[in-house]
CSV table of C-alpha atoms in Angstrom, one decimal:
chain,number,residue,atom,x,y,z
A,1,UNK,CA,0.0,0.0,0.0
A,2,UNK,CA,1.3,3.5,-0.7
A,3,UNK,CA,2.3,5.6,2.3
A,4,UNK,CA,2.3,8.9,0.4
A,5,UNK,CA,-0.7,9.6,-1.8
A,6,UNK,CA,0.8,12.9,-3.0
A,7,UNK,CA,3.8,11.0,-4.4
A,8,UNK,CA,1.6,8.5,-6.1
A,9,UNK,CA,-0.5,11.2,-7.7
A,10,UNK,CA,2.6,13.2,-8.9
A,11,UNK,CA,4.1,10.0,-10.3
A,12,UNK,CA,1.0,9.4,-12.3
A,13,UNK,CA,1.8,12.6,-14.3
A,14,UNK,CA,5.5,12.2,-14.5
A,15,UNK,CA,6.0,9.2,-16.7
A,16,UNK,CA,8.7,9.6,-19.3
A,17,UNK,CA,9.9,7.8,-22.4
A,18,UNK,CA,12.8,6.4,-20.3
A,19,UNK,CA,10.3,4.8,-17.9
A,20,UNK,CA,8.5,3.2,-20.9
A,21,UNK,CA,11.8,1.9,-22.2
A,22,UNK,CA,12.8,0.5,-18.8
A,23,UNK,CA,9.5,-1.4,-18.6
A,24,UNK,CA,10.0,-2.8,-22.1
A,25,UNK,CA,13.6,-3.7,-21.2
A,26,UNK,CA,12.5,-5.6,-18.1
A,27,UNK,CA,10.2,-7.7,-20.3
A,28,UNK,CA,13.0,-8.4,-22.7
A,29,UNK,CA,15.2,-9.6,-19.9
A,30,UNK,CA,12.5,-12.0,-18.8
A,31,UNK,CA,12.5,-13.6,-22.3
A,32,UNK,CA,16.3,-13.8,-22.3
A,33,UNK,CA,16.8,-11.1,-24.9
A,34,UNK,CA,19.7,-9.4,-23.0
A,35,UNK,CA,21.3,-7.7,-26.1
A,36,UNK,CA,18.1,-6.1,-27.1
A,37,UNK,CA,17.3,-5.0,-23.6
A,38,UNK,CA,20.7,-3.4,-23.3
A,39,UNK,CA,20.2,-1.5,-26.5
A,40,UNK,CA,16.8,-0.3,-25.4
A,41,UNK,CA,18.1,1.0,-22.1
A,42,UNK,CA,20.9,2.9,-23.8
A,43,UNK,CA,18.5,5.1,-25.8
A,44,UNK,CA,18.8,8.7,-24.6
A,45,UNK,CA,15.7,10.3,-23.1
A,46,UNK,CA,14.2,13.1,-25.2
A,47,UNK,CA,15.9,12.0,-28.4
A,48,UNK,CA,15.4,9.5,-31.1
A,49,UNK,CA,16.3,5.9,-30.2
A,50,UNK,CA,19.1,4.0,-31.9
A,51,UNK,CA,17.9,1.5,-34.5
A,52,UNK,CA,18.7,-1.4,-32.2
A,53,UNK,CA,16.6,0.1,-29.4
A,54,UNK,CA,13.7,0.7,-31.7
A,55,UNK,CA,13.9,-2.8,-32.9
A,56,UNK,CA,14.0,-4.0,-29.3
A,57,UNK,CA,10.9,-2.0,-28.5
A,58,UNK,CA,9.0,-3.6,-31.4
A,59,UNK,CA,10.3,-7.1,-30.3
A,60,UNK,CA,8.9,-6.8,-26.7
A,61,UNK,CA,5.5,-5.7,-28.0
A,62,UNK,CA,5.4,-8.6,-30.5
A,63,UNK,CA,6.3,-11.0,-27.7
A,64,UNK,CA,3.4,-9.7,-25.6
A,65,UNK,CA,1.0,-10.1,-28.5
A,66,UNK,CA,2.2,-13.5,-29.6
A,67,UNK,CA,1.4,-16.9,-28.1
A,68,UNK,CA,2.8,-17.3,-24.6
A,69,UNK,CA,6.5,-17.3,-24.2
A,70,UNK,CA,7.5,-20.4,-22.2
A,71,UNK,CA,10.4,-21.1,-19.8
A,72,UNK,CA,11.3,-23.5,-17.0
A,73,UNK,CA,10.4,-22.4,-13.5
A,74,UNK,CA,13.9,-21.2,-12.8
A,75,UNK,CA,12.9,-18.6,-10.3
A,76,UNK,CA,11.9,-21.3,-7.8
A,77,UNK,CA,14.9,-23.5,-8.2
A,78,UNK,CA,14.3,-27.2,-9.0
A,79,UNK,CA,10.5,-27.1,-9.7
A,80,UNK,CA,9.8,-29.3,-12.7
A,81,UNK,CA,6.8,-27.3,-13.9
A,82,UNK,CA,6.6,-24.7,-16.7
A,83,UNK,CA,6.2,-20.9,-16.5
A,84,UNK,CA,4.4,-19.1,-19.3
A,85,UNK,CA,4.2,-15.3,-19.7
A,86,UNK,CA,1.6,-13.7,-22.0
A,87,UNK,CA,-0.7,-10.8,-22.5
A,88,UNK,CA,-4.4,-11.1,-21.8
A,89,UNK,CA,-6.7,-9.0,-23.9
A,90,UNK,CA,-10.4,-8.6,-23.0
A,91,UNK,CA,-13.3,-6.3,-23.5
A,92,UNK,CA,-12.4,-4.3,-20.4
A,93,UNK,CA,-8.7,-4.0,-21.0
A,94,UNK,CA,-5.5,-6.0,-21.1
A,95,UNK,CA,-2.9,-7.1,-18.6
A,96,UNK,CA,0.3,-9.2,-18.8
A,97,UNK,CA,0.3,-12.4,-16.7
A,98,UNK,CA,2.5,-15.2,-15.5
A,99,UNK,CA,1.2,-18.7,-15.4
A,100,UNK,CA,2.6,-21.8,-13.6
A,101,UNK,CA,1.8,-25.2,-15.1
A,102,UNK,CA,2.6,-28.2,-13.0
A,103,UNK,CA,4.8,-30.9,-14.5
A,104,UNK,CA,2.1,-33.6,-14.1
A,105,UNK,CA,-1.4,-32.8,-15.2
A,106,UNK,CA,-4.5,-34.2,-13.5
A,107,UNK,CA,-6.9,-36.5,-15.3
A,108,UNK,CA,-9.7,-34.0,-14.8
A,109,UNK,CA,-9.8,-30.3,-15.1
A,110,UNK,CA,-7.2,-28.7,-12.7
A,111,UNK,CA,-8.2,-26.1,-10.1
A,112,UNK,CA,-7.0,-22.5,-10.9
A,113,UNK,CA,-5.6,-20.1,-8.3
A,114,UNK,CA,-5.3,-16.4,-9.4
A,115,UNK,CA,-2.7,-14.5,-7.3
A,116,UNK,CA,-2.9,-10.7,-7.2
A,117,UNK,CA,0.4,-9.1,-6.1
A,118,UNK,CA,0.9,-6.1,-3.8
A,119,UNK,CA,2.2,-2.7,-4.7
A,120,UNK,CA,5.6,-2.4,-6.5
A,121,UNK,CA,5.5,-6.1,-7.2
A,122,UNK,CA,5.0,-8.1,-10.4
A,123,UNK,CA,4.1,-11.7,-11.1
A,124,UNK,CA,7.6,-13.2,-10.8
A,125,UNK,CA,8.3,-11.3,-7.6
A,126,UNK,CA,5.0,-12.4,-6.1
A,127,UNK,CA,5.7,-16.0,-7.1
A,128,UNK,CA,9.1,-15.9,-5.4
A,129,UNK,CA,7.8,-14.2,-2.3
A,130,UNK,CA,4.9,-16.6,-1.7
A,131,UNK,CA,6.4,-19.9,-2.9
A,132,UNK,CA,3.0,-20.6,-4.4
A,133,UNK,CA,4.5,-22.4,-7.5
A,134,UNK,CA,5.9,-25.1,-5.2
A,135,UNK,CA,2.5,-25.6,-3.6
A,136,UNK,CA,0.9,-25.7,-7.0
A,137,UNK,CA,3.3,-28.4,-8.1
A,138,UNK,CA,2.4,-30.5,-5.1
A,139,UNK,CA,-1.3,-30.2,-5.6
A,140,UNK,CA,-1.2,-30.0,-9.5
A,141,UNK,CA,-2.8,-26.6,-9.7
A,142,UNK,CA,-2.7,-23.9,-12.3
A,143,UNK,CA,-1.5,-20.6,-10.8
A,144,UNK,CA,-2.0,-17.3,-12.7
A,145,UNK,CA,-0.3,-14.1,-11.6
A,146,UNK,CA,-1.9,-11.1,-13.4
A,147,UNK,CA,0.3,-8.0,-13.4
A,148,UNK,CA,-0.8,-4.4,-12.8
A,149,UNK,CA,0.7,-2.0,-15.3
A,150,UNK,CA,2.2,1.4,-14.6
A,151,UNK,CA,-0.1,3.1,-17.0
A,152,UNK,CA,-3.0,2.1,-14.7
A,153,UNK,CA,-1.1,2.8,-11.5
A,154,UNK,CA,2.5,4.1,-11.4
A,155,UNK,CA,3.4,2.0,-8.3
A,156,UNK,CA,1.6,-1.1,-9.6
A,157,UNK,CA,-1.2,-1.1,-7.0
A,158,UNK,CA,-4.4,-2.7,-8.0
A,159,UNK,CA,-7.0,0.1,-8.0
A,160,UNK,CA,-9.2,-1.6,-5.4
A,161,UNK,CA,-10.5,1.8,-4.2
A,162,UNK,CA,-11.9,2.8,-7.6
A,163,UNK,CA,-12.4,-0.2,-9.8
A,164,UNK,CA,-15.3,-2.0,-8.1
A,165,UNK,CA,-17.7,-2.8,-11.0
A,166,UNK,CA,-18.6,-6.2,-12.4
A,167,UNK,CA,-18.6,-5.2,-16.1
A,168,UNK,CA,-15.7,-2.7,-16.2
A,169,UNK,CA,-12.3,-2.0,-14.8
A,170,UNK,CA,-10.0,-4.4,-13.2
A,171,UNK,CA,-12.5,-6.9,-11.8
A,172,UNK,CA,-13.8,-7.4,-15.4
A,173,UNK,CA,-10.3,-7.8,-16.7
A,174,UNK,CA,-9.6,-10.5,-14.0
A,175,UNK,CA,-12.9,-12.3,-14.9
A,176,UNK,CA,-12.0,-12.2,-18.6
A,177,UNK,CA,-8.5,-13.7,-17.9
A,178,UNK,CA,-10.1,-16.5,-15.8
A,179,UNK,CA,-12.5,-17.3,-18.7
A,180,UNK,CA,-9.6,-17.4,-21.1
A,181,UNK,CA,-7.6,-19.9,-18.9
A,182,UNK,CA,-10.7,-22.1,-18.5
A,183,UNK,CA,-11.0,-22.1,-22.2
A,184,UNK,CA,-7.4,-22.5,-23.2
A,185,UNK,CA,-5.9,-24.6,-20.4
A,186,UNK,CA,-9.0,-26.6,-19.3
A,187,UNK,CA,-9.1,-25.2,-15.8
A,188,UNK,CA,-12.1,-26.3,-13.8
A,189,UNK,CA,-14.7,-23.4,-13.7
A,190,UNK,CA,-16.1,-24.8,-10.4
A,191,UNK,CA,-12.7,-24.6,-8.7
A,192,UNK,CA,-11.5,-21.1,-9.4
A,193,UNK,CA,-9.9,-19.2,-6.4
A,194,UNK,CA,-8.6,-15.7,-6.1
A,195,UNK,CA,-6.1,-14.5,-3.5
A,196,UNK,CA,-4.0,-11.5,-3.0
A,197,UNK,CA,-1.7,-9.5,-0.7
A,198,UNK,CA,-2.2,-5.9,0.4
A,199,UNK,CA,-3.7,-3.9,-2.6
A,200,UNK,CA,-4.1,-7.3,-4.3
A,201,UNK,CA,-5.9,-8.7,-1.3
A,202,UNK,CA,-8.3,-5.7,-1.3
A,203,UNK,CA,-8.9,-6.3,-5.0
A,204,UNK,CA,-9.5,-10.0,-4.3
A,205,UNK,CA,-12.2,-9.0,-1.8
A,206,UNK,CA,-13.7,-6.7,-4.5
A,207,UNK,CA,-13.6,-9.5,-7.0
A,208,UNK,CA,-15.4,-11.8,-4.6
A,209,UNK,CA,-18.1,-9.2,-4.2
A,210,UNK,CA,-18.5,-8.5,-8.0
A,211,UNK,CA,-18.1,-12.1,-9.3
A,212,UNK,CA,-19.4,-14.5,-6.6
A,213,UNK,CA,-20.6,-16.7,-9.5
A,214,UNK,CA,-17.0,-17.1,-10.7
A,215,UNK,CA,-14.9,-17.6,-7.6
A,216,UNK,CA,-15.4,-20.7,-5.3
A,217,UNK,CA,-13.4,-19.1,-2.4
A,218,UNK,CA,-11.2,-16.1,-1.8
A,219,UNK,CA,-7.9,-15.5,0.1
A,220,UNK,CA,-7.2,-12.0,1.6
A,221,UNK,CA,-3.8,-11.4,3.1
A,222,UNK,CA,-3.2,-8.0,4.8
A,223,UNK,CA,-6.1,-6.5,2.9
A,224,UNK,CA,-9.3,-4.6,3.3
A,225,UNK,CA,-13.0,-5.3,2.9
A,226,UNK,CA,-14.8,-4.8,-0.4
A,227,UNK,CA,-16.1,-1.2,-0.7
A,228,UNK,CA,-13.8,0.1,2.1
A,229,UNK,CA,-13.0,3.1,0.0
A,230,UNK,CA,-14.1,4.9,-3.2
A,231,UNK,CA,-11.0,7.2,-3.9
A,232,UNK,CA,-7.4,7.7,-2.9
A,233,UNK,CA,-8.2,9.8,0.1
A,234,UNK,CA,-10.7,7.4,1.6
A,235,UNK,CA,-8.3,4.5,0.8
A,236,UNK,CA,-5.7,5.9,3.2
A,237,UNK,CA,-8.3,6.6,5.8
A,238,UNK,CA,-9.6,3.0,5.6
A,239,UNK,CA,-6.1,1.6,5.8
A,240,UNK,CA,-5.6,3.4,9.2
A,241,UNK,CA,-9.2,3.3,10.6
A,242,UNK,CA,-11.7,1.4,8.6
A,243,UNK,CA,-15.4,2.1,8.8
A,244,UNK,CA,-18.2,-0.5,8.9
A,245,UNK,CA,-18.1,-3.1,6.1
A,246,UNK,CA,-21.1,-3.3,3.8
A,247,UNK,CA,-22.9,-6.7,3.8
A,248,UNK,CA,-22.3,-8.7,0.7
A,249,UNK,CA,-25.5,-10.0,-1.0
A,250,UNK,CA,-23.7,-13.3,-1.8
A,251,UNK,CA,-20.5,-13.8,0.3
A,252,UNK,CA,-18.2,-16.6,-0.8
A,253,UNK,CA,-16.0,-18.7,1.5
A,254,UNK,CA,-13.0,-16.7,2.6
A,255,UNK,CA,-9.6,-17.2,4.4
A,256,UNK,CA,-7.8,-14.2,5.7
A,257,UNK,CA,-4.3,-13.5,7.1
A,258,UNK,CA,-3.2,-10.4,9.0
A,259,UNK,CA,-0.3,-9.4,11.2
A,260,UNK,CA,-1.4,-7.6,14.4
A,261,UNK,CA,1.7,-5.4,14.2
A,262,UNK,CA,1.0,-4.3,10.6
A,263,UNK,CA,1.8,-0.5,10.4
A,264,UNK,CA,0.5,-0.2,6.8
A,265,UNK,CA,-3.0,-1.8,6.9
A,266,UNK,CA,-4.3,-1.8,10.4
A,267,UNK,CA,-5.4,-5.1,11.9
A,268,UNK,CA,-8.9,-3.5,12.4
A,269,UNK,CA,-9.4,-4.3,8.7
A,270,UNK,CA,-9.4,-8.0,9.5
A,271,UNK,CA,-12.3,-7.4,11.8
A,272,UNK,CA,-14.2,-5.7,9.0
A,273,UNK,CA,-13.5,-8.7,6.8
A,274,UNK,CA,-15.1,-10.9,9.4
A,275,UNK,CA,-18.2,-8.6,9.4
A,276,UNK,CA,-18.3,-8.9,5.6
A,277,UNK,CA,-17.6,-12.6,5.0
A,278,UNK,CA,-18.6,-14.2,8.3
A,279,UNK,CA,-22.0,-12.6,8.9
A,280,UNK,CA,-24.4,-14.9,10.9
A,281,UNK,CA,-21.7,-17.5,11.7
A,282,UNK,CA,-20.4,-19.0,14.9
A,283,UNK,CA,-16.6,-18.6,15.4
A,284,UNK,CA,-14.5,-21.3,17.0
A,285,UNK,CA,-11.0,-20.2,18.0
A,286,UNK,CA,-7.7,-22.0,18.4
A,287,UNK,CA,-4.2,-20.9,19.1
A,288,UNK,CA,-0.9,-22.2,17.8
A,289,UNK,CA,2.6,-21.3,16.6
A,290,UNK,CA,5.4,-22.2,14.2
A,291,UNK,CA,8.5,-23.9,15.5
A,292,UNK,CA,10.8,-21.1,16.6
A,293,UNK,CA,8.6,-18.6,14.9
A,294,UNK,CA,5.4,-16.7,15.4
A,295,UNK,CA,2.3,-17.6,17.3
A,296,UNK,CA,-1.1,-17.2,15.8
A,297,UNK,CA,-4.8,-17.3,16.5
A,298,UNK,CA,-7.2,-18.9,14.0
A,299,UNK,CA,-11.0,-18.3,14.1
A,300,UNK,CA,-13.2,-20.5,12.0
A,301,UNK,CA,-16.7,-19.2,11.4
A,302,UNK,CA,-19.2,-21.9,10.9
A,303,UNK,CA,-22.6,-21.7,9.3
A,304,UNK,CA,-25.7,-23.4,10.7
A,305,UNK,CA,-24.9,-26.3,8.4
A,306,UNK,CA,-21.4,-26.5,10.0
A,307,UNK,CA,-19.7,-25.3,6.9
A,308,UNK,CA,-16.7,-22.9,7.3
A,309,UNK,CA,-17.7,-19.6,5.8
A,310,UNK,CA,-14.6,-17.8,7.0
A,311,UNK,CA,-11.2,-18.9,8.4
A,312,UNK,CA,-9.4,-16.0,9.9
A,313,UNK,CA,-5.7,-16.0,10.9
A,314,UNK,CA,-4.1,-13.3,13.1
A,315,UNK,CA,-0.3,-13.7,13.2
A,316,UNK,CA,1.0,-12.1,16.4
A,317,UNK,CA,3.9,-9.7,16.0
A,318,UNK,CA,3.9,-9.8,12.2
A,319,UNK,CA,4.1,-6.5,10.2
A,320,UNK,CA,3.1,-6.0,6.5
A,321,UNK,CA,4.4,-9.2,4.8
A,322,UNK,CA,3.3,-12.5,3.4
A,323,UNK,CA,3.3,-15.0,6.3
A,324,UNK,CA,5.7,-17.8,5.8
A,325,UNK,CA,7.1,-16.2,2.6
A,326,UNK,CA,10.6,-16.7,1.2
A,327,UNK,CA,13.4,-15.0,3.2
A,328,UNK,CA,14.9,-11.9,1.4
A,329,UNK,CA,11.9,-11.5,-0.9
A,330,UNK,CA,9.5,-8.6,-1.3
A,331,UNK,CA,7.1,-8.1,1.7
A,332,UNK,CA,7.5,-11.4,3.4
A,333,UNK,CA,7.7,-12.8,7.0
A,334,UNK,CA,9.4,-16.2,7.0
A,335,UNK,CA,8.7,-16.7,10.7
A,336,UNK,CA,5.0,-16.9,10.3
A,337,UNK,CA,2.8,-19.9,9.3
A,338,UNK,CA,2.8,-20.9,5.7
A,339,UNK,CA,0.0,-18.8,4.3
A,340,UNK,CA,0.4,-20.3,0.8
A,341,UNK,CA,-0.1,-23.9,2.0
A,342,UNK,CA,-3.0,-22.9,4.2
A,343,UNK,CA,-4.7,-21.0,1.4
A,344,UNK,CA,-4.6,-24.0,-0.9
A,345,UNK,CA,-5.7,-26.4,1.8
A,346,UNK,CA,-8.7,-24.2,2.4
A,347,UNK,CA,-9.4,-23.6,-1.3
A,348,UNK,CA,-9.5,-27.3,-2.1
A,349,UNK,CA,-12.3,-27.9,0.4
A,350,UNK,CA,-14.6,-25.6,-1.6
A,351,UNK,CA,-16.1,-25.7,-5.1
A,352,UNK,CA,-19.0,-23.9,-6.7
């Protein structure tokens, strides 16, 4: 989450050709085109680009518009699965995405987990931070990592405080990507799950509110309730001191994680999520801890039919980071319980 809204707003108006070239160069590096990336970066701001840089810029755009570029999952060591990167285009807009395919496919349609990164992250960074590819390999899941673009938000935050409509904006883009993956990769439409961290978690809550007919369960890590804000100003207010959460007409099963020492998104937001996704349920609480790590409290909210509508994890002493994430990665707390494993465990008990 941004800490300085003034900076984010200024950055929105200060994009330059150099910034655009750096974004293109990063995509070229990911596809292994190091020479072209170097030529692109060496172009001088404000002047014409060298021919090699212009060619490189065309190449990255062609790569994003062509069938998915494929590589081994080198960013998570020895995983035998495959990583694809591509560009999704839908009626509401387009976004690049990263897709992990397990090495052994299931006999039936595999479940699909959609992971929404936090601010300043991208798909590869979020995959490393969460270790979700390794969990997907164990359970034979497809995992998609849509990426926010700097043209939509200069710090790559999902616009959870403004895009909250079913038929337009980022929820519609995510829904269109899911439909594409169901169609092209045979994902099971009854077992589609969306999870996120921070701004991505807030967008996951929004998506669950706009598309309850698409998602079987949702995961919200260090996020906010759907409808918590409507603009940048109210977003920062909600992060510090959230107001009441609006009831959802059709809440989906949810699992949440939050550190009670989070200085960025106050733990009070976790309570608001319970109000939104756990309405009318009976919580049962247990306490535990990781070996040599953090203690936690888990509250499971049961319906009258003894189904779990909400599973809520509060990790004691944790700040703003992915619980159990990889050491040295972006926004992680390795001392906490493994949020990725718990997410998938919870998800696989639910289907539409």
